[in-house]
PDB file of C-alpha atoms and ligand atoms in Angstrom:
ATOM      1  CA  MET A   1      21.481  86.785 131.570  1.00  0.00           C
ATOM      2  CA  ALA A   2      17.718  87.200 131.861  1.00  0.00           C
ATOM      3  CA  LEU A   3      16.396  90.663 131.127  1.00  0.00           C
ATOM      4  CA  LYS A   4      14.594  92.657 133.801  1.00  0.00           C
ATOM      5  CA  LYS A   5      10.881  91.996 133.433  1.00  0.00           C
ATOM      6  CA  LEU A   6       8.518  94.703 132.222  1.00  0.00           C
ATOM      7  CA  VAL A   7       4.867  94.477 133.228  1.00  0.00           C
ATOM      8  CA  ALA A   8       2.860  97.083 131.346  1.00  0.00           C
ATOM      9  CA  GLY A   9      -0.850  97.766 131.658  1.00  0.00           C
ATOM     10  CA  ASN A  10      -2.957  98.679 128.640  1.00  0.00           C
ATOM     11  CA  TRP A  11      -6.048 100.478 129.852  1.00  0.00           C
ATOM     12  CA  LYS A  12      -7.521 100.652 126.329  1.00  0.00           C
ATOM     13  CA  MET A  13     -10.640 102.885 126.362  1.00  0.00           C
ATOM     14  CA  HIS A  14     -11.034 102.802 130.123  1.00  0.00           C
ATOM     15  CA  GLY A  15     -10.202 105.582 132.553  1.00  0.00           C
ATOM     16  CA  LEU A  16     -11.827 108.768 133.851  1.00  0.00           C
ATOM     17  CA  SER A  17     -10.628 111.287 136.450  1.00  0.00           C
ATOM     18  CA  ALA A  18     -12.027 109.072 139.181  1.00  0.00           C
ATOM     19  CA  ASP A  19      -9.673 106.282 138.099  1.00  0.00           C
ATOM     20  CA  LEU A  20      -6.559 108.342 138.827  1.00  0.00           C
ATOM     21  CA  ALA A  21      -6.790 106.936 142.358  1.00  0.00           C
ATOM     22  CA  GLU A  22      -6.196 103.505 140.837  1.00  0.00           C
ATOM     23  CA  VAL A  23      -3.169 104.828 138.901  1.00  0.00           C
ATOM     24  CA  GLU A  24      -1.822 106.145 142.203  1.00  0.00           C
ATOM     25  CA  ALA A  25      -2.460 102.845 143.975  1.00  0.00           C
ATOM     26  CA  ILE A  26      -0.699 100.883 141.222  1.00  0.00           C
ATOM     27  CA  ALA A  27       2.299 103.236 141.168  1.00  0.00           C
ATOM     28  CA  SER A  28       2.594 103.142 144.922  1.00  0.00           C
ATOM     29  CA  GLU A  29       2.279  99.366 145.301  1.00  0.00           C
ATOM     30  CA  ALA A  30       4.603  98.702 142.356  1.00  0.00           C
ATOM     31  CA  GLN A  31       7.416 100.243 144.408  1.00  0.00           C
ATOM     32  CA  ARG A  32       7.432  97.089 146.506  1.00  0.00           C
ATOM     33  CA  TYR A  33       8.775  95.204 143.465  1.00  0.00           C
ATOM     34  CA  PRO A  34      11.914  97.001 142.281  1.00  0.00           C
ATOM     35  CA  ALA A  35      13.010  93.847 140.400  1.00  0.00           C
ATOM     36  CA  VAL A  36      10.266  94.562 137.857  1.00  0.00           C
ATOM     37  CA  ASP A  37       9.680  97.585 135.613  1.00  0.00           C
ATOM     38  CA  VAL A  38       6.018  98.587 135.712  1.00  0.00           C
ATOM     39  CA  ALA A  39       4.192 100.995 133.399  1.00  0.00           C
ATOM     40  CA  LEU A  40       0.634 101.993 132.545  1.00  0.00           C
ATOM     41  CA  CYS A  41      -0.563 102.963 129.069  1.00  0.00           C
ATOM     42  CA  VAL A  42      -3.678 105.055 129.556  1.00  0.00           C
ATOM     43  CA  PRO A  43      -6.048 106.881 127.183  1.00  0.00           C
ATOM     44  CA  SER A  44      -4.233 109.860 125.667  1.00  0.00           C
ATOM     45  CA  ILE A  45      -6.550 112.355 127.308  1.00  0.00           C
ATOM     46  CA  LEU A  46      -5.629 110.960 130.731  1.00  0.00           C
ATOM     47  CA  ILE A  47      -1.858 110.935 130.215  1.00  0.00           C
ATOM     48  CA  GLU A  48      -1.091 114.384 131.544  1.00  0.00           C
ATOM     49  CA  ARG A  49      -3.190 113.977 134.683  1.00  0.00           C
ATOM     50  CA  ALA A  50      -1.838 110.474 135.306  1.00  0.00           C
ATOM     51  CA  ALA A  51       1.759 111.615 134.830  1.00  0.00           C
ATOM     52  CA  ARG A  52       1.227 114.493 137.280  1.00  0.00           C
ATOM     53  CA  ALA A  53      -0.422 112.171 139.791  1.00  0.00           C
ATOM     54  CA  VAL A  54       2.491 109.705 139.874  1.00  0.00           C
ATOM     55  CA  PRO A  55       5.766 111.561 139.205  1.00  0.00           C
ATOM     56  CA  GLY A  56       8.541 109.192 138.184  1.00  0.00           C
ATOM     57  CA  PHE A  57       6.187 106.307 137.396  1.00  0.00           C
ATOM     58  CA  PRO A  58       6.140 105.492 133.654  1.00  0.00           C
ATOM     59  CA  ILE A  59       2.899 106.539 131.963  1.00  0.00           C
ATOM     60  CA  GLY A  60       2.441 105.745 128.290  1.00  0.00           C
ATOM     61  CA  GLY A  61       0.133 106.187 125.337  1.00  0.00           C
ATOM     62  CA  GLN A  62      -1.597 103.438 123.358  1.00  0.00           C
ATOM     63  CA  ASP A  63      -0.933 104.733 119.852  1.00  0.00           C
ATOM     64  CA  VAL A  64       0.935 107.522 118.106  1.00  0.00           C
ATOM     65  CA  HIS A  65       0.784 109.121 114.668  1.00  0.00           C
ATOM     66  CA  HIS A  66       3.838 108.657 112.473  1.00  0.00           C
ATOM     67  CA  ALA A  67       3.986 112.279 111.324  1.00  0.00           C
ATOM     68  CA  GLU A  68       5.684 114.996 113.334  1.00  0.00           C
ATOM     69  CA  LYS A  69       2.665 117.314 112.958  1.00  0.00           C
ATOM     70  CA  GLY A  70       0.146 118.389 110.364  1.00  0.00           C
ATOM     71  CA  ALA A  71      -3.369 117.963 109.069  1.00  0.00           C
ATOM     72  CA  HIS A  72      -4.320 114.738 110.878  1.00  0.00           C
ATOM     73  CA  THR A  73      -7.594 115.401 112.657  1.00  0.00           C
ATOM     74  CA  GLY A  74      -7.956 113.547 115.927  1.00  0.00           C
ATOM     75  CA  CYS A  75      -4.410 112.163 115.964  1.00  0.00           C
ATOM     76  CA  THR A  76      -1.620 112.530 118.497  1.00  0.00           C
ATOM     77  CA  SER A  77       2.042 112.984 117.603  1.00  0.00           C
ATOM     78  CA  ALA A  78       5.012 111.527 119.443  1.00  0.00           C
ATOM     79  CA  LEU A  79       6.052 114.976 120.669  1.00  0.00           C
ATOM     80  CA  MET A  80       2.524 115.558 121.994  1.00  0.00           C
ATOM     81  CA  LEU A  81       2.693 112.337 123.999  1.00  0.00           C
ATOM     82  CA  LEU A  82       6.077 113.335 125.354  1.00  0.00           C
ATOM     83  CA  ASP A  83       4.854 116.853 126.085  1.00  0.00           C
ATOM     84  CA  ALA A  84       1.930 115.423 128.061  1.00  0.00           C
ATOM     85  CA  GLY A  85       4.323 113.408 130.238  1.00  0.00           C
ATOM     86  CA  ALA A  86       4.357 110.014 128.529  1.00  0.00           C
ATOM     87  CA  VAL A  87       7.628 108.095 128.392  1.00  0.00           C
ATOM     88  CA  LEU A  88       6.431 105.191 126.267  1.00  0.00           C
ATOM     89  CA  THR A  89       3.729 104.166 123.828  1.00  0.00           C
ATOM     90  CA  ILE A  90       2.172 101.018 122.461  1.00  0.00           C
ATOM     91  CA  VAL A  91       2.118 100.720 118.651  1.00  0.00           C
ATOM     92  CA  GLY A  92       0.490  98.147 116.405  1.00  0.00           C
ATOM     93  CA  HIS A  93      -1.996  96.730 118.887  1.00  0.00           C
ATOM     94  CA  SER A  94      -4.220  94.219 117.067  1.00  0.00           C
ATOM     95  CA  GLU A  95      -7.325  96.222 117.971  1.00  0.00           C
ATOM     96  CA  ARG A  96      -5.860  99.118 115.961  1.00  0.00           C
ATOM     97  CA  ARG A  97      -4.421  96.953 113.203  1.00  0.00           C
ATOM     98  CA  ASP A  98      -7.951  95.592 112.820  1.00  0.00           C
ATOM     99  CA  ALA A  99     -10.337  98.506 113.475  1.00  0.00           C
ATOM    100  CA  GLN A 100      -8.063 101.233 112.048  1.00  0.00           C
ATOM    101  CA  ARG A 101      -6.613  98.950 109.359  1.00  0.00           C
ATOM    102  CA  GLU A 102      -3.058  99.799 110.358  1.00  0.00           C
ATOM    103  CA  SER A 103      -0.517  98.157 108.081  1.00  0.00           C
ATOM    104  CA  ASP A 104       2.878  96.820 109.111  1.00  0.00           C
ATOM    105  CA  ALA A 105       4.488  99.723 107.249  1.00  0.00           C
ATOM    106  CA  GLU A 106       2.424 102.185 109.260  1.00  0.00           C
ATOM    107  CA  VAL A 107       3.275 100.442 112.516  1.00  0.00           C
ATOM    108  CA  LYS A 108       6.965 100.634 111.587  1.00  0.00           C
ATOM    109  CA  ALA A 109       6.611 104.372 110.863  1.00  0.00           C
ATOM    110  CA  LYS A 110       4.870 104.900 114.205  1.00  0.00           C
ATOM    111  CA  ALA A 111       7.561 103.000 116.108  1.00  0.00           C
ATOM    112  CA  THR A 112      10.280 104.934 114.316  1.00  0.00           C
ATOM    113  CA  ALA A 113       8.590 108.288 115.037  1.00  0.00           C
ATOM    114  CA  ALA A 114       8.168 107.492 118.730  1.00  0.00           C
ATOM    115  CA  LEU A 115      11.720 106.218 119.227  1.00  0.00           C
ATOM    116  CA  SER A 116      13.127 109.261 117.415  1.00  0.00           C
ATOM    117  CA  VAL A 117      11.753 111.633 120.071  1.00  0.00           C
ATOM    118  CA  GLY A 118      12.851 109.397 122.934  1.00  0.00           C
ATOM    119  CA  LEU A 119       9.603 107.577 123.661  1.00  0.00           C
ATOM    120  CA  SER A 120      10.032 103.897 124.409  1.00  0.00           C
ATOM    121  CA  VAL A 121       7.872 101.618 122.311  1.00  0.00           C
ATOM    122  CA  ILE A 122       5.934  98.413 122.898  1.00  0.00           C
ATOM    123  CA  LEU A 123       5.352  97.024 119.404  1.00  0.00           C
ATOM    124  CA  CYS A 124       2.586  94.414 119.235  1.00  0.00           C
ATOM    125  CA  VAL A 125       2.364  91.416 116.949  1.00  0.00           C
ATOM    126  CA  GLY A 126       0.134  88.345 116.979  1.00  0.00           C
ATOM    127  CA  GLU A 127      -1.799  85.851 114.905  1.00  0.00           C
ATOM    128  CA  SER A 128      -5.518  85.235 114.401  1.00  0.00           C
ATOM    129  CA  LEU A 129      -7.217  82.034 115.491  1.00  0.00           C
ATOM    130  CA  ASP A 130      -7.465  80.870 111.863  1.00  0.00           C
ATOM    131  CA  VAL A 131      -3.730  81.225 111.384  1.00  0.00           C
ATOM    132  CA  ARG A 132      -3.024  79.442 114.667  1.00  0.00           C
ATOM    133  CA  GLU A 133      -5.339  76.557 113.765  1.00  0.00           C
ATOM    134  CA  GLN A 134      -3.836  76.232 110.303  1.00  0.00           C
ATOM    135  CA  GLY A 135      -0.365  75.922 111.804  1.00  0.00           C
ATOM    136  CA  GLY A 136       1.069  79.134 110.381  1.00  0.00           C
ATOM    137  CA  ALA A 137       1.464  81.178 113.561  1.00  0.00           C
ATOM    138  CA  ILE A 138       5.260  81.279 113.686  1.00  0.00           C
ATOM    139  CA  GLU A 139       5.730  82.261 110.025  1.00  0.00           C
ATOM    140  CA  THR A 140       2.920  84.825 110.175  1.00  0.00           C
ATOM    141  CA  VAL A 141       4.085  86.533 113.355  1.00  0.00           C
ATOM    142  CA  THR A 142       7.785  86.625 112.471  1.00  0.00           C
ATOM    143  CA  ALA A 143       6.964  88.058 109.019  1.00  0.00           C
ATOM    144  CA  GLN A 144       4.660  90.634 110.589  1.00  0.00           C
ATOM    145  CA  LEU A 145       7.388  91.518 113.077  1.00  0.00           C
ATOM    146  CA  ASP A 146      10.046  91.779 110.402  1.00  0.00           C
ATOM    147  CA  ARG A 147       7.910  94.244 108.418  1.00  0.00           C
ATOM    148  CA  SER A 148       6.913  96.253 111.523  1.00  0.00           C
ATOM    149  CA  LEU A 149      10.336  96.702 113.124  1.00  0.00           C
ATOM    150  CA  PRO A 150      12.191 100.010 112.910  1.00  0.00           C
ATOM    151  CA  ASP A 151      15.395  99.910 110.863  1.00  0.00           C
ATOM    152  CA  SER A 152      17.675 100.507 113.842  1.00  0.00           C
ATOM    153  CA  LEU A 153      17.731 100.474 117.626  1.00  0.00           C
ATOM    154  CA  GLU A 154      19.972 103.499 117.949  1.00  0.00           C
ATOM    155  CA  GLY A 155      19.124 106.057 120.595  1.00  0.00           C
ATOM    156  CA  GLU A 156      18.197 105.994 124.241  1.00  0.00           C
ATOM    157  CA  ALA A 157      14.579 104.931 123.948  1.00  0.00           C
ATOM    158  CA  GLU A 158      13.785 101.262 124.343  1.00  0.00           C
ATOM    159  CA  LEU A 159      11.983  99.001 121.922  1.00  0.00           C
ATOM    160  CA  ALA A 160      10.046  96.081 123.392  1.00  0.00           C
ATOM    161  CA  ILE A 161       7.915  93.559 121.520  1.00  0.00           C
ATOM    162  CA  ALA A 162       4.568  92.245 122.756  1.00  0.00           C
ATOM    163  CA  TYR A 163       3.446  88.897 121.382  1.00  0.00           C
ATOM    164  CA  GLU A 164      -0.330  88.960 121.664  1.00  0.00           C
ATOM    165  CA  PRO A 165      -2.283  86.175 119.956  1.00  0.00           C
ATOM    166  CA  ILE A 166      -5.456  87.959 118.826  1.00  0.00           C
ATOM    167  CA  TRP A 167      -7.623  85.069 119.956  1.00  0.00           C
ATOM    168  CA  ALA A 168      -6.193  85.285 123.490  1.00  0.00           C
ATOM    169  CA  ILE A 169      -6.995  88.970 124.035  1.00  0.00           C
ATOM    170  CA  GLY A 170      -9.835  89.459 126.473  1.00  0.00           C
ATOM    171  CA  THR A 171     -11.048  85.878 125.991  1.00  0.00           C
ATOM    172  CA  GLY A 172      -9.554  84.071 128.964  1.00  0.00           C
ATOM    173  CA  LYS A 173      -7.839  81.680 126.524  1.00  0.00           C
ATOM    174  CA  ILE A 174      -4.062  81.465 126.284  1.00  0.00           C
ATOM    175  CA  PRO A 175      -1.689  79.390 124.179  1.00  0.00           C
ATOM    176  CA  THR A 176      -0.002  76.421 125.812  1.00  0.00           C
ATOM    177  CA  MET A 177       3.297  77.140 127.530  1.00  0.00           C
ATOM    178  CA  PRO A 178       5.261  75.303 124.780  1.00  0.00           C
ATOM    179  CA  GLU A 179       3.440  77.427 122.171  1.00  0.00           C
ATOM    180  CA  ILE A 180       4.408  80.628 123.983  1.00  0.00           C
ATOM    181  CA  ALA A 181       7.998  79.379 124.339  1.00  0.00           C
ATOM    182  CA  GLU A 182       8.213  78.484 120.647  1.00  0.00           C
ATOM    183  CA  MET A 183       6.871  81.872 119.549  1.00  0.00           C
ATOM    184  CA  HIS A 184       9.112  83.884 121.880  1.00  0.00           C
ATOM    185  CA  ALA A 185      12.154  81.930 120.684  1.00  0.00           C
ATOM    186  CA  ALA A 186      11.187  82.658 117.069  1.00  0.00           C
ATOM    187  CA  ILE A 187      10.741  86.356 117.864  1.00  0.00           C
ATOM    188  CA  ARG A 188      14.142  86.374 119.598  1.00  0.00           C
ATOM    189  CA  ALA A 189      15.737  84.762 116.529  1.00  0.00           C
ATOM    190  CA  THR A 190      14.107  87.395 114.284  1.00  0.00           C
ATOM    191  CA  LEU A 191      15.409  90.206 116.516  1.00  0.00           C
ATOM    192  CA  ARG A 192      18.895  88.679 116.551  1.00  0.00           C
ATOM    193  CA  GLY A 193      18.796  88.371 112.770  1.00  0.00           C
ATOM    194  CA  ARG A 194      17.840  92.014 112.409  1.00  0.00           C
ATOM    195  CA  PHE A 195      19.880  93.684 115.151  1.00  0.00           C
ATOM    196  CA  GLY A 196      22.620  91.225 116.097  1.00  0.00           C
ATOM    197  CA  ALA A 197      23.652  91.321 119.760  1.00  0.00           C
ATOM    198  CA  ALA A 198      21.339  94.299 120.401  1.00  0.00           C
ATOM    199  CA  GLY A 199      18.443  91.991 119.524  1.00  0.00           C
ATOM    200  CA  GLU A 200      19.245  89.993 122.674  1.00  0.00           C
ATOM    201  CA  GLN A 201      18.442  93.047 124.802  1.00  0.00           C
ATOM    202  CA  VAL A 202      14.967  93.676 123.379  1.00  0.00           C
ATOM    203  CA  ARG A 203      12.343  92.622 125.899  1.00  0.00           C
ATOM    204  CA  ILE A 204       9.656  90.301 124.556  1.00  0.00           C
ATOM    205  CA  LEU A 205       6.386  90.546 126.466  1.00  0.00           C
ATOM    206  CA  TYR A 206       3.515  88.105 126.318  1.00  0.00           C
ATOM    207  CA  GLY A 207      -0.004  89.570 126.171  1.00  0.00           C
ATOM    208  CA  GLY A 208      -3.492  88.106 126.067  1.00  0.00           C
ATOM    209  CA  SER A 209      -5.557  87.131 129.129  1.00  0.00           C
ATOM    210  CA  VAL A 210      -2.645  87.450 131.558  1.00  0.00           C
ATOM    211  CA  LYS A 211      -3.934  87.159 135.120  1.00  0.00           C
ATOM    212  CA  ALA A 212      -2.486  86.546 138.549  1.00  0.00           C
ATOM    213  CA  SER A 213      -3.383  82.870 138.173  1.00  0.00           C
ATOM    214  CA  ASN A 214      -1.340  82.274 134.994  1.00  0.00           C
ATOM    215  CA  ALA A 215       1.365  84.953 135.216  1.00  0.00           C
ATOM    216  CA  GLY A 216       3.835  82.905 137.247  1.00  0.00           C
ATOM    217  CA  GLU A 217       3.872  80.061 134.761  1.00  0.00           C
ATOM    218  CA  ILE A 218       4.137  82.410 131.777  1.00  0.00           C
ATOM    219  CA  PHE A 219       6.983  84.395 133.381  1.00  0.00           C
ATOM    220  CA  GLY A 220       8.897  81.166 133.920  1.00  0.00           C
ATOM    221  CA  ILE A 221       9.264  80.658 130.154  1.00  0.00           C
ATOM    222  CA  ARG A 222      12.591  81.508 128.565  1.00  0.00           C
ATOM    223  CA  ASP A 223      12.472  84.726 126.527  1.00  0.00           C
ATOM    224  CA  VAL A 224       9.281  85.915 128.219  1.00  0.00           C
ATOM    225  CA  ASP A 225      10.569  89.210 129.553  1.00  0.00           C
ATOM    226  CA  GLY A 226       7.300  90.534 130.905  1.00  0.00           C
ATOM    227  CA  ALA A 227       3.659  91.031 130.034  1.00  0.00           C
ATOM    228  CA  LEU A 228       1.267  93.456 128.399  1.00  0.00           C
ATOM    229  CA  VAL A 229      -1.895  93.276 130.453  1.00  0.00           C
ATOM    230  CA  GLY A 230      -5.323  94.593 129.450  1.00  0.00           C
ATOM    231  CA  GLY A 231      -8.332  93.836 131.636  1.00  0.00           C
ATOM    232  CA  ALA A 232      -6.314  92.787 134.672  1.00  0.00           C
ATOM    233  CA  SER A 233      -4.401  96.097 134.710  1.00  0.00           C
ATOM    234  CA  LEU A 234      -7.419  98.257 135.538  1.00  0.00           C
ATOM    235  CA  THR A 235      -7.179  97.849 139.297  1.00  0.00           C
ATOM    236  CA  ALA A 236      -4.257  97.523 141.675  1.00  0.00           C
ATOM    237  CA  ALA A 237      -5.979  94.491 143.197  1.00  0.00           C
ATOM    238  CA  ASP A 238      -5.745  92.589 139.900  1.00  0.00           C
ATOM    239  CA  PHE A 239      -2.544  94.095 138.511  1.00  0.00           C
ATOM    240  CA  ILE A 240      -0.137  94.086 141.446  1.00  0.00           C
ATOM    241  CA  PRO A 241      -0.244  90.288 141.907  1.00  0.00           C
ATOM    242  CA  ILE A 242       0.931  90.015 138.274  1.00  0.00           C
ATOM    243  CA  VAL A 243       3.798  92.386 139.087  1.00  0.00           C
ATOM    244  CA  ALA A 244       4.555  90.257 142.147  1.00  0.00           C
ATOM    245  CA  ALA A 245       4.656  87.143 139.926  1.00  0.00           C
ATOM    246  CA  GLY A 246       7.165  88.948 137.728  1.00  0.00           C
ATOM    247  CA  ALA A 247       9.321  89.704 140.760  1.00  0.00           C
ATOM    248  CA  ALA A 248       9.090  86.110 141.962  1.00  0.00           C
ATOM    249  CA  ALA A 249      10.262  84.876 138.557  1.00  0.00           C
ATOM    250  CA  SER A 250      13.220  87.303 138.486  1.00  0.00           C
TER     251      SER A 250
HETATM  252  P1  PGA B 301      -6.190  91.326 127.952  1.00  0.00           P
HETATM  253  O1  PGA B 301      -5.629  92.364 126.854  1.00  0.00           O
HETATM  254  O2  PGA B 301      -5.147  91.205 129.017  1.00  0.00           O
HETATM  255  O3  PGA B 301      -7.471  91.972 128.457  1.00  0.00           O
HETATM  256  O4  PGA B 301      -6.432  90.039 127.247  1.00  0.00           O
HETATM  257  C1  PGA B 301      -4.273  92.382 126.503  1.00  0.00           C
HETATM  258  C2  PGA B 301      -4.017  93.425 125.457  1.00  0.00           C
HETATM  259  O5  PGA B 301      -4.846  93.565 124.537  1.00  0.00           O
HETATM  260  O6  PGA B 301      -2.998  94.138 125.503  1.00  0.00           O
END
C-alpha cells in the first residue's frame, strides 16, 4: 500500500517575524488536504514563534548537533529543537554537507541524536552533476545513504529520506521521471536491506526544484512518498498547490 505523502518545506535562511503570516497561511490552507502530511522546516531562531503561531502544525529545524549538550558554540541540540516546539528536523542537506563539510558519519550521528529524543528526521542524500554525468549516481547515493542511516528505526519518531540531486536544487532542473523512479527504487532496496519490512514504511521524498508544475508527475512515481521543497515553500501561493498535487496523487 502506498505511504501517506509528506510535503515538507525547507525555508533555508529565509524567514523573519513578518513571515509568520505566511507560516499561518500555509498551516491553515494545508488543512484542506488531510490526505497529505505537511511540515515546514524554518530557521532555528524562528521555530519557537512559528510553533506558537500554528499549534498542532509540524514545525521543524534544518540541522541539529549530534551531541546532547556541551562546548559547541553556535550549535543547536536535539533537545533544544524539541524544547522550542519542533517535531522534526532535516539532517545532511547537501548545502551543509558542502559548506559545513558534514561527513556521512556526522549525518548519521545527527539523525541518531534527533530520533533518540523523539524528533522525526528527514535525512538528505544526493549526487553531484559530475557523478550523474559519469553514470555513478545510483552507487554513490546508495553508498552515501548506507553510511548516513541510523543503526535502527526503533522508537516513535519517524525517519524519512529525501533524495535531492545537488544539481537540481534551486536550478529549475530536475532528473527525468525514469531517473527519479530508478533512484527511489534503489533507495527503497537499500532501506529494505538495512531494516527489513520496516524499510518499506520509510517515506522517500524527492527534492530539487519541485514546483506546482512538476509535482503531479513526480508524485505519480512509485516510491516517491512526498517532496522536500525549498524555494517554492516560502509562500502559501507557491506551496499549497504542491500539497494539492500530493493529495491528488494519493
Ligand atoms: P529547491 O530546494 O526546491 O529550492 O530546489 C530544495 C532543497 O534544497 O531542499
